[in-house]
Amino acid sequence: MTDQVADRRSRKGLDREFYSDRKSVREARRAVREYAEGVGADPVVVELAVSEAATNVVLHAYRDERPRTFVVIAAAERDRLLVIVRDRGIGMVPNPESPGVGLGLPIISQLADTVEMDSGPNGLTLTMTFALGS
Amino acid sequence: MPESPDTSQDGEPLRVRGERTGDVYTLALAGELDISTADAFEAELRRAQGTDADQLVIDLEGLTFMDSSGLSLLLHARQREEAEGQRIRVVGASGEVRRLLEVTRADQFFELIDP
């Protein structure tokens, strides 16, 4: 059984859903890295940013034992690569039991050209853009 | 010479090899260090810091990927350095791994030795 729930790759981009578990972080970043390489974005930067975003989902989005999922979308638009990581968790709320040191979002902010966060009770959507042609 | 199980066969792409030579304990990492493999590294790291070796060398040359899950373990090890009385050197960080250390400015917390 694969962690990949669905693969709906289209001409326009990548659209995949992953189970919210630790192994999926690797699968998600590899998928986006491959896509980034194909469209001319810096694969190293994109891979690291997606790894951080997916790790945040695994650590913070769902705080119960039920298996959940998150969606990763990547699409090339003119001179930029758009990457969206979306979950249906509890949004950005403090997590006193967090095992991390809070480096994920600062790293993403350093790597991406733009970062937008839409957080609410129905989840967090993280939208990042990266330059093409690097 | 302690060595963590090679978990690459069951899909965990990190190998951590520990070796002590005199007063130097070396941990050599190969593969990918992220949230799915951090536990294996942390166990070896704590084992190494629990020895009476004067120096701990963390060799990242074989790493092809590391994110904040690995970086946070390095920073925590650095925090324990003084209490353990063991000097830490990080060697072999290049490419993507080096970039992570620079982006986060974590390079200032370690004595980085080029490969």
Tab-separated table of C-alpha atoms in Angstrom:
chain	number	residue	atom	x	y	z
A	1	MET	CA	0.000	0.000	0.000
A	2	THR	CA	1.317	3.393	-0.897
A	3	ASP	CA	0.929	6.577	1.100
A	4	GLN	CA	-0.120	8.307	-2.009
A	5	VAL	CA	-3.874	8.628	-1.929
A	6	ALA	CA	-4.349	10.079	-5.322
A	7	ASP	CA	-2.281	11.243	-8.237
A	8	ARG	CA	-4.099	13.679	-10.411
A	9	ARG	CA	-1.182	15.089	-12.326
A	10	SER	CA	-2.313	17.209	-15.203
A	11	ARG	CA	-0.561	19.143	-17.927
A	12	LYS	CA	-0.804	22.240	-15.810
A	13	GLY	CA	0.850	20.891	-12.727
A	14	LEU	CA	0.992	18.510	-9.862
A	15	ASP	CA	-1.940	17.789	-7.584
A	16	ARG	CA	-1.442	15.009	-5.064
A	17	GLU	CA	-2.890	13.983	-1.788
A	18	PHE	CA	-0.832	12.281	0.919
A	19	TYR	CA	-1.551	10.664	4.222
A	20	SER	CA	-0.388	12.846	7.092
A	21	ASP	CA	2.419	10.602	8.274
A	22	ARG	CA	6.170	10.960	8.507
A	23	LYS	CA	7.014	8.958	5.429
A	24	SER	CA	4.749	11.106	3.302
A	25	VAL	CA	6.937	14.139	3.938
A	26	ARG	CA	9.647	12.514	1.853
A	27	GLU	CA	7.238	11.492	-0.875
A	28	ALA	CA	5.703	14.957	-1.065
A	29	ARG	CA	8.988	16.813	-1.339
A	30	ARG	CA	10.364	14.392	-3.922
A	31	ALA	CA	7.273	14.787	-6.063
A	32	VAL	CA	7.477	18.569	-6.008
A	33	ARG	CA	11.230	18.537	-6.526
A	34	GLU	CA	10.777	16.483	-9.675
A	35	TYR	CA	8.139	18.879	-10.922
A	36	ALA	CA	10.277	21.914	-10.044
A	37	GLU	CA	13.199	20.511	-12.005
A	38	GLY	CA	10.944	20.009	-15.009
A	39	VAL	CA	9.715	23.587	-15.082
A	40	GLY	CA	13.022	25.303	-14.302
A	41	ALA	CA	12.705	26.202	-10.625
A	42	ASP	CA	15.520	25.628	-8.144
A	43	PRO	CA	14.783	22.055	-7.033
A	44	VAL	CA	16.930	22.319	-3.902
A	45	VAL	CA	15.076	25.327	-2.574
A	46	VAL	CA	11.645	23.998	-3.473
A	47	GLU	CA	12.321	20.562	-2.000
A	48	LEU	CA	13.457	21.991	1.315
A	49	ALA	CA	10.509	24.378	1.555
A	50	VAL	CA	8.004	21.614	0.820
A	51	SER	CA	9.659	19.339	3.347
A	52	GLU	CA	9.237	22.005	6.004
A	53	ALA	CA	5.626	22.658	5.057
A	54	ALA	CA	4.726	18.972	5.032
A	55	THR	CA	6.531	18.417	8.329
A	56	ASN	CA	4.428	21.168	9.864
A	57	VAL	CA	1.299	19.370	8.729
A	58	VAL	CA	2.442	16.079	10.229
A	59	LEU	CA	3.456	17.664	13.529
A	60	HIS	CA	0.751	20.248	14.037
A	61	ALA	CA	-2.317	19.950	11.830
A	62	TYR	CA	-3.970	16.904	13.331
A	63	ARG	CA	-3.556	16.180	16.997
A	64	ASP	CA	-5.443	12.943	17.222
A	65	GLU	CA	-4.691	9.431	16.063
A	66	ARG	CA	-7.035	9.333	13.111
A	67	PRO	CA	-5.372	9.049	9.714
A	68	ARG	CA	-5.720	12.299	7.793
A	69	THR	CA	-4.410	13.710	4.584
A	70	PHE	CA	-2.905	16.813	3.068
A	71	VAL	CA	-2.783	18.085	-0.483
A	72	VAL	CA	0.209	19.372	-2.399
A	73	ILE	CA	-0.279	21.371	-5.578
A	74	ALA	CA	2.463	22.702	-7.829
A	75	ALA	CA	1.933	24.705	-10.982
A	76	ALA	CA	4.184	26.770	-13.216
A	77	GLU	CA	2.772	30.203	-13.987
A	78	ARG	CA	4.678	32.444	-16.394
A	79	ASP	CA	7.825	33.282	-14.458
A	80	ARG	CA	7.097	31.560	-11.195
A	81	LEU	CA	6.320	28.237	-9.611
A	82	LEU	CA	3.304	28.171	-7.334
A	83	VAL	CA	3.296	25.540	-4.589
A	84	ILE	CA	0.366	25.019	-2.229
A	85	VAL	CA	0.345	22.734	0.820
A	86	ARG	CA	-3.121	22.421	2.291
A	87	ASP	CA	-4.482	20.475	5.243
A	88	ARG	CA	-7.855	20.262	6.937
A	89	GLY	CA	-6.504	20.426	10.455
A	90	ILE	CA	-6.980	22.845	13.307
A	91	GLY	CA	-5.081	25.736	11.773
A	92	MET	CA	-2.192	27.626	13.306
A	93	VAL	CA	-2.621	27.356	17.038
A	94	PRO	CA	0.077	27.032	19.694
A	95	ASN	CA	1.282	23.502	20.286
A	96	PRO	CA	2.924	23.212	23.720
A	97	GLU	CA	3.875	19.614	22.969
A	98	SER	CA	5.630	20.437	19.741
A	99	PRO	CA	8.828	18.410	19.331
A	100	GLY	CA	10.238	20.962	16.911
A	101	VAL	CA	12.039	24.209	17.556
A	102	GLY	CA	9.872	26.376	15.336
A	103	LEU	CA	12.267	26.589	12.430
A	104	GLY	CA	9.908	25.466	9.683
A	105	LEU	CA	8.138	28.681	8.769
A	106	PRO	CA	11.231	30.902	9.123
A	107	ILE	CA	13.083	28.582	6.755
A	108	ILE	CA	10.218	28.672	4.268
A	109	SER	CA	10.202	32.458	4.449
A	110	GLN	CA	13.904	32.513	3.619
A	111	LEU	CA	13.549	30.132	0.688
A	112	ALA	CA	10.372	31.203	-1.081
A	113	ASP	CA	9.920	34.484	-2.936
A	114	THR	CA	6.491	34.903	-1.390
A	115	VAL	CA	4.638	33.047	1.346
A	116	GLU	CA	0.974	33.351	2.247
A	117	MET	CA	-0.834	31.551	5.036
A	118	ASP	CA	-4.569	31.117	5.280
A	119	SER	CA	-5.368	29.595	8.642
A	120	GLY	CA	-8.737	28.789	10.123
A	121	PRO	CA	-10.721	26.120	11.923
A	122	ASN	CA	-10.902	24.134	8.700
A	123	GLY	CA	-7.181	23.961	8.183
A	124	LEU	CA	-4.109	25.737	6.957
A	125	THR	CA	-3.273	26.587	3.390
A	126	LEU	CA	0.328	27.564	2.773
A	127	THR	CA	0.983	29.163	-0.609
A	128	MET	CA	4.565	29.661	-1.754
A	129	THR	CA	6.032	31.003	-4.967
A	130	PHE	CA	9.490	30.478	-6.411
A	131	ALA	CA	11.197	32.046	-9.390
A	132	LEU	CA	11.535	30.074	-12.615
A	133	GLY	CA	14.557	30.069	-14.816
A	134	SER	CA	17.129	29.613	-12.097
B	1	MET	CA	31.752	0.020	16.990
B	2	PRO	CA	28.051	0.723	17.427
B	3	GLU	CA	25.999	1.043	14.319
B	4	SER	CA	22.335	1.685	13.939
B	5	PRO	CA	20.358	-0.837	11.960
B	6	ASP	CA	20.497	-0.204	8.238
B	7	THR	CA	16.884	0.688	7.773
B	8	SER	CA	17.157	1.446	4.095
B	9	GLN	CA	15.556	-1.882	3.270
B	10	ASP	CA	12.260	-0.902	4.844
B	11	GLY	CA	12.154	2.490	3.262
B	12	GLU	CA	13.977	4.593	5.839
B	13	PRO	CA	16.827	6.105	3.861
B	14	LEU	CA	19.243	7.032	6.619
B	15	ARG	CA	22.327	5.229	7.759
B	16	VAL	CA	24.206	6.326	10.866
B	17	ARG	CA	27.598	4.825	11.566
B	18	GLY	CA	29.365	5.424	14.863
B	19	GLU	CA	33.071	4.928	15.347
B	20	ARG	CA	35.410	5.810	18.139
B	21	THR	CA	39.101	6.386	17.628
B	22	GLY	CA	40.902	7.429	20.785
B	23	ASP	CA	39.170	10.462	22.224
B	24	VAL	CA	37.210	11.181	19.060
B	25	TYR	CA	33.761	9.739	18.447
B	26	THR	CA	32.602	10.094	14.858
B	27	LEU	CA	29.028	9.818	13.651
B	28	ALA	CA	28.843	9.481	9.891
B	29	LEU	CA	25.456	10.023	8.290
B	30	ALA	CA	24.359	8.917	4.847
B	31	GLY	CA	21.033	9.347	3.113
B	32	GLU	CA	18.209	11.671	4.074
B	33	LEU	CA	17.632	13.217	7.493
B	34	ASP	CA	14.085	14.382	8.014
B	35	ILE	CA	11.140	13.763	10.308
B	36	SER	CA	10.928	10.119	9.238
B	37	THR	CA	14.555	9.354	10.082
B	38	ALA	CA	15.324	11.814	12.870
B	39	ASP	CA	14.649	9.307	15.645
B	40	ALA	CA	17.422	7.009	14.427
B	41	PHE	CA	19.910	9.861	14.384
B	42	GLU	CA	18.812	11.147	17.767
B	43	ALA	CA	19.393	7.743	19.363
B	44	GLU	CA	22.930	7.557	17.985
B	45	LEU	CA	23.588	11.168	18.880
B	46	ARG	CA	22.609	10.645	22.490
B	47	ARG	CA	24.673	7.477	22.647
B	48	ALA	CA	27.697	9.361	21.329
B	49	GLN	CA	27.207	12.260	23.735
B	50	GLY	CA	26.936	9.812	26.584
B	51	THR	CA	30.452	8.508	26.040
B	52	ASP	CA	33.541	10.017	27.605
B	53	ALA	CA	35.049	10.923	24.240
B	54	ASP	CA	36.502	14.430	24.265
B	55	GLN	CA	35.320	15.265	20.792
B	56	LEU	CA	32.253	14.397	18.724
B	57	VAL	CA	32.599	14.694	14.970
B	58	ILE	CA	29.330	14.679	13.036
B	59	ASP	CA	30.111	13.862	9.436
B	60	LEU	CA	27.346	14.996	7.071
B	61	GLU	CA	29.183	14.274	3.840
B	62	GLY	CA	26.956	11.332	2.942
B	63	LEU	CA	23.741	13.240	3.544
B	64	THR	CA	21.794	14.098	0.423
B	65	PHE	CA	19.036	15.933	2.282
B	66	MET	CA	18.431	17.480	5.674
B	67	ASP	CA	15.663	19.748	6.896
B	68	SER	CA	14.810	21.363	10.226
B	69	SER	CA	14.072	17.983	11.800
B	70	GLY	CA	17.767	17.179	11.549
B	71	LEU	CA	18.902	20.687	12.238
B	72	SER	CA	16.975	20.849	15.511
B	73	LEU	CA	18.796	17.711	16.681
B	74	LEU	CA	22.133	19.308	15.869
B	75	LEU	CA	21.157	22.439	17.761
B	76	HIS	CA	20.011	20.440	20.763
B	77	ALA	CA	23.287	18.529	20.701
B	78	ARG	CA	25.092	21.835	20.639
B	79	GLN	CA	23.125	22.939	23.694
B	80	ARG	CA	24.221	19.788	25.541
B	81	GLU	CA	27.820	20.180	24.447
B	82	GLU	CA	29.000	22.099	27.468
B	83	ALA	CA	27.198	19.908	29.982
B	84	GLU	CA	28.623	16.799	28.356
B	85	GLY	CA	32.102	18.284	28.238
B	86	GLN	CA	32.423	17.155	24.666
B	87	ARG	CA	33.388	19.395	21.778
B	88	ILE	CA	31.284	19.057	18.621
B	89	ARG	CA	32.553	19.538	15.108
B	90	VAL	CA	30.321	19.271	12.051
B	91	VAL	CA	32.141	18.222	8.907
B	92	GLY	CA	31.253	17.489	5.311
B	93	ALA	CA	28.221	19.740	4.985
B	94	SER	CA	27.838	20.549	1.312
B	95	GLY	CA	25.183	21.276	-1.260
B	96	GLU	CA	21.662	21.252	0.072
B	97	VAL	CA	22.719	20.519	3.639
B	98	ARG	CA	25.169	23.410	3.688
B	99	ARG	CA	22.485	25.668	2.298
B	100	LEU	CA	20.135	24.778	5.120
B	101	LEU	CA	22.792	25.610	7.698
B	102	GLU	CA	23.468	28.943	6.027
B	103	VAL	CA	19.834	29.927	5.473
B	104	THR	CA	19.056	29.294	9.123
B	105	ARG	CA	22.351	30.861	10.182
B	106	ALA	CA	22.994	27.711	12.141
B	107	ASP	CA	26.466	27.663	10.656
B	108	GLN	CA	27.504	30.187	13.310
B	109	PHE	CA	26.718	27.689	16.063
B	110	PHE	CA	29.024	24.982	14.791
B	111	GLU	CA	32.606	24.595	13.879
B	112	LEU	CA	32.003	23.660	10.258
B	113	ILE	CA	34.815	21.902	8.491
B	114	ASP	CA	34.625	21.760	4.706
B	115	PRO	CA	34.705	18.365	3.046
